[in-house]
Each structure stands twice: as structure tokens, then as C-alpha cells.
C-alpha positions as CSV (number, residue, x, y, z in Angstrom):
1,M,0.0,0.0,0.0
2,S,1.4,3.4,-1.0
3,A,1.9,6.1,1.6
4,S,-0.8,8.2,-0.1
5,H,-3.3,5.3,0.6
6,K,-2.2,4.5,4.1
7,V,-5.2,3.8,6.4
8,S,-5.5,6.2,9.3
9,Y,-7.3,5.4,12.5
10,T,-8.9,7.6,15.2
11,I,-10.0,6.5,18.7
12,D,-11.6,8.1,21.7
13,L,-9.9,7.2,25.0
14,N,-12.4,7.2,27.8
15,C,-12.1,6.6,31.6
16,D,-14.6,6.2,34.4
17,L,-13.7,8.9,37.0
18,G,-15.2,10.9,39.9
19,E,-15.6,7.7,41.7
20,G,-14.6,8.8,45.2
21,F,-17.2,9.3,47.9
22,G,-17.2,11.5,51.0
23,A,-13.8,11.3,52.7
24,Y,-12.6,8.9,50.1
25,P,-10.8,10.7,47.2
26,S,-10.9,10.0,43.5
27,A,-7.2,9.3,43.6
28,S,-6.3,9.1,39.9
29,D,-8.6,11.8,38.3
30,A,-6.1,14.6,38.0
31,Q,-3.4,12.5,36.4
32,M,-5.7,10.5,34.1
33,M,-7.3,13.7,32.7
34,K,-4.0,14.5,31.0
35,Y,-4.2,11.4,28.8
36,I,-7.8,10.8,28.0
37,T,-10.3,12.5,25.7
38,S,-13.6,11.6,27.4
39,A,-14.4,11.3,31.1
40,N,-17.4,9.3,32.4
41,I,-18.2,10.9,35.8
42,A,-20.0,9.0,38.5
43,C,-23.4,10.5,39.4
44,G,-23.8,9.5,43.1
45,F,-25.6,6.1,42.8
46,H,-22.6,3.7,42.7
47,A,-20.0,6.3,43.6
48,G,-19.4,10.0,43.6
49,D,-21.2,12.8,45.5
50,P,-22.0,16.4,44.6
51,S,-18.5,17.7,45.5
52,K,-16.7,14.9,43.8
53,M,-18.8,15.4,40.7
54,R,-18.0,19.2,40.6
55,E,-14.3,18.5,41.1
56,A,-14.2,16.0,38.3
57,V,-16.1,18.4,36.0
58,Q,-13.7,21.2,36.7
59,L,-10.7,18.9,36.0
60,A,-12.3,17.8,32.7
61,L,-13.0,21.4,31.6
62,A,-9.4,22.4,32.5
63,H,-8.0,19.7,30.3
64,G,-10.4,20.0,27.4
65,V,-11.9,16.5,28.1
66,S,-15.4,15.7,26.9
67,I,-17.7,15.1,29.9
68,G,-20.1,12.2,30.2
69,A,-22.6,11.1,32.8
70,H,-21.8,7.6,34.3
71,P,-25.1,6.4,35.8
72,G,-25.1,3.2,37.8
73,L,-27.3,1.1,40.0
74,P,-28.0,2.4,43.6
75,D,-25.4,0.3,45.2
76,L,-22.6,2.2,46.9
77,I,-21.4,-0.8,49.0
78,G,-21.1,-3.0,45.8
79,F,-19.7,-0.1,43.7
80,G,-22.5,-0.7,41.2
81,R,-21.0,-4.0,40.1
82,R,-23.7,-6.3,41.5
83,E,-26.9,-7.0,39.7
84,L,-30.1,-5.7,41.2
85,A,-33.6,-6.8,40.4
86,V,-34.7,-3.6,38.7
87,T,-37.5,-3.0,36.2
88,A,-37.2,-1.2,32.9
89,Q,-39.2,1.7,34.4
90,E,-36.8,1.9,37.4
91,V,-33.8,1.9,35.1
92,Y,-35.4,4.7,33.0
93,D,-36.1,6.8,36.1
94,M,-32.6,6.3,37.7
95,V,-30.8,7.2,34.4
96,V,-32.9,10.4,33.9
97,Y,-32.2,11.4,37.5
98,Q,-28.5,10.9,37.3
99,I,-28.0,12.6,34.0
100,G,-30.0,15.5,35.4
101,A,-27.7,15.8,38.4
102,L,-24.5,15.8,36.5
103,S,-25.9,18.0,33.7
104,A,-26.8,20.7,36.3
105,I,-23.2,20.7,37.7
106,V,-21.7,20.8,34.2
107,K,-23.9,23.7,33.2
108,A,-23.1,25.6,36.5
109,E,-19.4,25.2,35.6
110,G,-19.9,26.6,32.1
111,G,-19.6,23.3,30.3
112,K,-21.8,21.0,28.2
113,L,-22.6,17.4,28.7
114,S,-21.4,15.3,25.8
115,H,-22.4,11.7,26.4
116,V,-23.8,9.0,28.7
117,K,-22.2,5.7,29.6
118,P,-23.9,3.3,32.0
119,H,-21.7,1.9,34.8
120,G,-20.9,-1.7,35.9
121,A,-23.8,-4.0,36.3
122,L,-26.2,-1.6,34.7
123,Y,-24.0,-1.4,31.6
124,N,-23.7,-5.2,31.3
125,M,-27.4,-5.8,32.0
126,A,-28.5,-3.3,29.4
127,A,-26.0,-4.8,26.9
128,E,-27.7,-8.2,27.2
129,R,-31.3,-7.4,28.0
130,E,-33.4,-5.6,25.4
131,P,-36.0,-4.0,27.7
132,L,-33.3,-2.5,29.9
133,A,-31.4,-1.3,26.8
134,K,-34.5,0.4,25.5
135,A,-35.0,2.0,28.9
136,V,-31.5,3.5,29.0
137,A,-31.8,4.7,25.4
138,E,-35.2,6.3,26.0
139,A,-34.0,8.0,29.1
140,I,-31.0,9.6,27.4
141,Y,-33.1,10.6,24.3
142,R,-35.9,12.2,26.4
143,V,-33.3,14.3,28.4
144,D,-31.3,15.4,25.4
145,P,-31.3,13.7,21.9
146,E,-28.0,15.2,21.2
147,L,-26.2,13.2,23.9
148,I,-24.0,10.3,22.6
149,L,-24.6,6.9,24.1
150,Y,-21.5,4.9,24.9
151,G,-22.3,1.2,25.0
152,L,-20.7,-2.2,24.6
153,A,-19.8,-2.7,20.9
154,S,-22.6,-4.4,18.8
155,S,-24.8,-5.1,21.9
156,H,-28.5,-4.6,22.7
157,L,-27.5,-1.3,24.2
158,T,-26.0,0.3,21.1
159,L,-28.7,-1.2,18.9
160,A,-31.4,0.3,21.1
161,G,-29.7,3.6,21.1
162,E,-29.5,3.7,17.3
163,L,-33.1,2.6,16.9
164,T,-34.1,5.4,19.4
165,G,-32.3,8.0,17.3
166,L,-29.2,8.5,19.4
167,R,-25.7,8.7,18.1
168,C,-23.9,5.7,19.6
169,A,-20.2,5.1,20.3
170,H,-19.4,1.4,20.2
171,E,-17.1,0.8,23.1
172,V,-14.2,-1.7,23.5
173,F,-12.0,-2.3,26.5
174,A,-8.2,-2.3,26.8
175,D,-8.1,-3.7,30.3
176,R,-10.8,-6.4,30.2
177,T,-11.0,-9.8,28.6
178,Y,-14.0,-11.0,26.4
179,E,-16.2,-14.0,26.3
180,G,-17.1,-15.7,23.0
181,G,-20.3,-13.8,22.5
182,G,-18.6,-10.4,22.7
183,T,-19.6,-9.7,26.4
184,L,-17.0,-8.9,29.0
185,T,-15.7,-11.7,31.2
186,P,-17.4,-11.4,34.6
187,R,-15.0,-9.8,37.1
188,H,-15.2,-12.8,39.6
189,L,-13.5,-15.1,37.0
190,P,-9.7,-15.3,36.8
191,G,-8.1,-13.1,34.2
192,A,-11.1,-10.9,33.7
193,V,-9.0,-7.8,34.3
194,I,-5.8,-7.3,32.3
195,R,-3.1,-6.0,34.5
196,D,-0.2,-5.9,32.0
197,S,0.0,-2.6,30.1
198,A,1.7,-4.2,27.1
199,A,-1.1,-6.7,26.8
200,C,-3.7,-3.9,27.1
201,A,-2.0,-2.1,24.2
202,R,-1.8,-5.2,22.0
203,Q,-5.5,-5.8,22.5
204,A,-6.4,-2.2,21.9
205,L,-4.3,-2.0,18.7
206,R,-5.9,-5.1,17.3
207,M,-9.4,-3.8,18.1
208,I,-8.8,-0.4,16.5
209,Q,-6.8,-1.6,13.5
210,Y,-8.6,-4.8,12.7
211,G,-11.9,-4.7,14.5
212,E,-11.4,-7.9,16.4
213,A,-10.2,-9.4,19.6
214,T,-9.7,-12.9,21.0
215,S,-12.1,-14.3,23.6
216,R,-11.0,-15.9,26.8
217,E,-11.7,-19.3,25.1
218,G,-9.4,-18.4,22.2
219,T,-12.0,-17.6,19.5
220,P,-12.0,-14.5,17.4
221,I,-14.6,-11.8,18.0
222,K,-15.6,-9.0,15.6
223,L,-15.9,-5.6,17.4
224,K,-16.5,-2.1,16.2
225,A,-14.2,0.3,18.1
226,D,-15.3,4.0,18.4
227,T,-14.1,4.5,21.9
228,L,-11.7,2.6,24.1
229,C,-12.1,2.4,27.9
230,I,-9.6,2.1,30.7
231,H,-10.9,1.8,34.3
232,G,-9.8,4.6,36.6
233,D,-10.2,2.4,39.7
234,T,-7.6,-0.2,38.8
235,P,-4.1,0.3,40.3
236,E,-2.5,0.1,36.9
237,A,-4.8,2.7,35.3
238,L,-2.2,5.5,34.9
239,E,0.4,3.1,33.6
240,H,-2.1,1.8,31.1
241,A,-2.9,5.3,29.9
242,L,0.7,6.2,29.3
243,F,1.5,2.9,27.5
244,L,-1.6,3.3,25.3
245,R,-0.8,6.8,24.3
246,E,2.8,5.9,23.4
247,S,1.5,2.9,21.4
248,F,-1.0,5.0,19.5
249,K,1.7,7.6,18.7
250,K,4.0,4.9,17.4
251,H,1.3,3.5,15.1
252,G,-0.1,6.8,13.9
253,I,-3.4,6.5,15.7
254,K,-5.1,9.8,16.4
255,V,-6.7,10.2,19.8
256,Q,-9.9,12.3,19.7
257,S,-13.2,12.4,21.6
258,V,-16.2,11.0,19.8
259,G,-18.0,14.3,20.2
260,E,-15.3,16.0,18.0
261,T,-15.8,13.6,15.1
262,K,-19.3,14.6,14.1
């Protein structure tokens, strides 16, 4: 392939932040903001509180990072990663509520909310269960149809968003392994979280450049990659971010928020 026909790639690098609570700080937020292009800020249900939300919003605005709401299940003790028996109506209500809370803070700080990405168990449940996916999509659309829905690549969640009329960003993960159906490996299983930064980068590059990953069972999975997530609550998060940015630079991959690629 000639240089003039060289394929170029662009990826959004997002991170779940603002996940402190009360006396417990959001330890990595200030450093992570230097390397990401989109921040998903906890809205108080699984983590975060009004002050932590404001602080995260201020950091994002200072670094030119796109701001997203990160609504979760009402489960502070379980960090929103345990499934709860919620109805579609309850999911709709809690997503509207949490978007509203963060949107008000963003507006008060002179910014604009760009996207919404469900958190943890809510994210996984909506990715696999059509009624919950529709509830999330409808909640976002009714609040603001211009908001972008971040959801698991090629899942019920992104399909529901697209059918509702939302712009969707298909999300892939650098620091998580996949099951054969394209879902994330449950966190209680060994190897669900990738700790090695070089392995994160290898998986990320393959997903961005070739649209595929390898499942935990060793089978290939086709994935659309609009945005790449690294989890801010993992001890290796900052190391992952640095390694990924260096890898992207080496391979000529442009890092840019989804909201800037309209």
C-alpha cells in the first residue's frame, strides 16, 4: 500500500472517573485527565457525590476533556457492580435522575454534557437485555437527543440507542477480557481484568486496526471500536494510559473524543 493510501485510525480514549465518595478521594482523576479524551463521571448512585462530581467536571474542563454522565445502580457498597432486580421503568427513572444531576453541575461550571455511559452491572445488564437497553436509550433521548450513548460494541444497548435515534459510540475495553459472545468476562472469574499494560496495548491496537479481539476461550470476536475504555479504579490505570498513548503515537493512531468527530 502506498503512503498516499495509508489507512488512518482515530480512537476516543475514555475513563470512568469521579468515583470517590465523601472522605474517600478520586485518587487518579487529576493524572488521568492528562491522557484521556472523554471522562465518564459517576453520578452518586454507585460512587461520587456532589462535591466529587463538581471537582471532576472542573478537571475535565481544565484539560479539554469531553464530559459524560456515568449512571449506575443504587449500590454504593457494591460499587454498582452487583446485579439488582430492577425493572425497565426503574432503570429509566434512575438514568434520567443521574443525567440530570451531572448536567446541572456541568452547566453551572460553564460546560456542556457530551455523552452518557452506564456503569458496571447496569452497563452489562443493558448490553444483554433488550428491555433495559431500551429504557436506558429512551431516558437519554428524552433528556437530550444530542447526547451520545457509549455502549458495549454491537450489543443490545448500542442497537437500542441507534433505533431510538441517538448517536452511539461502540465501546471496547483495553483492560478487560472478552467472552465468546462479545460480552466482558465477569469480574469474579480469573483473568477478567488485564493488569499488564503491554497486553492492554496489544489488545487495543488489534481492536482499533482490525476490528477484532480474541475471547478468553481463544475464539476471534468482531468488534467495532469507536471509543476505548480504561478503568480509573484499577491500580495500573495511569500506567495503562501512558502505555496506550505511546503505542497510539507509534502506530499513527489519532486520539480524539467521539464528540469532535461529528
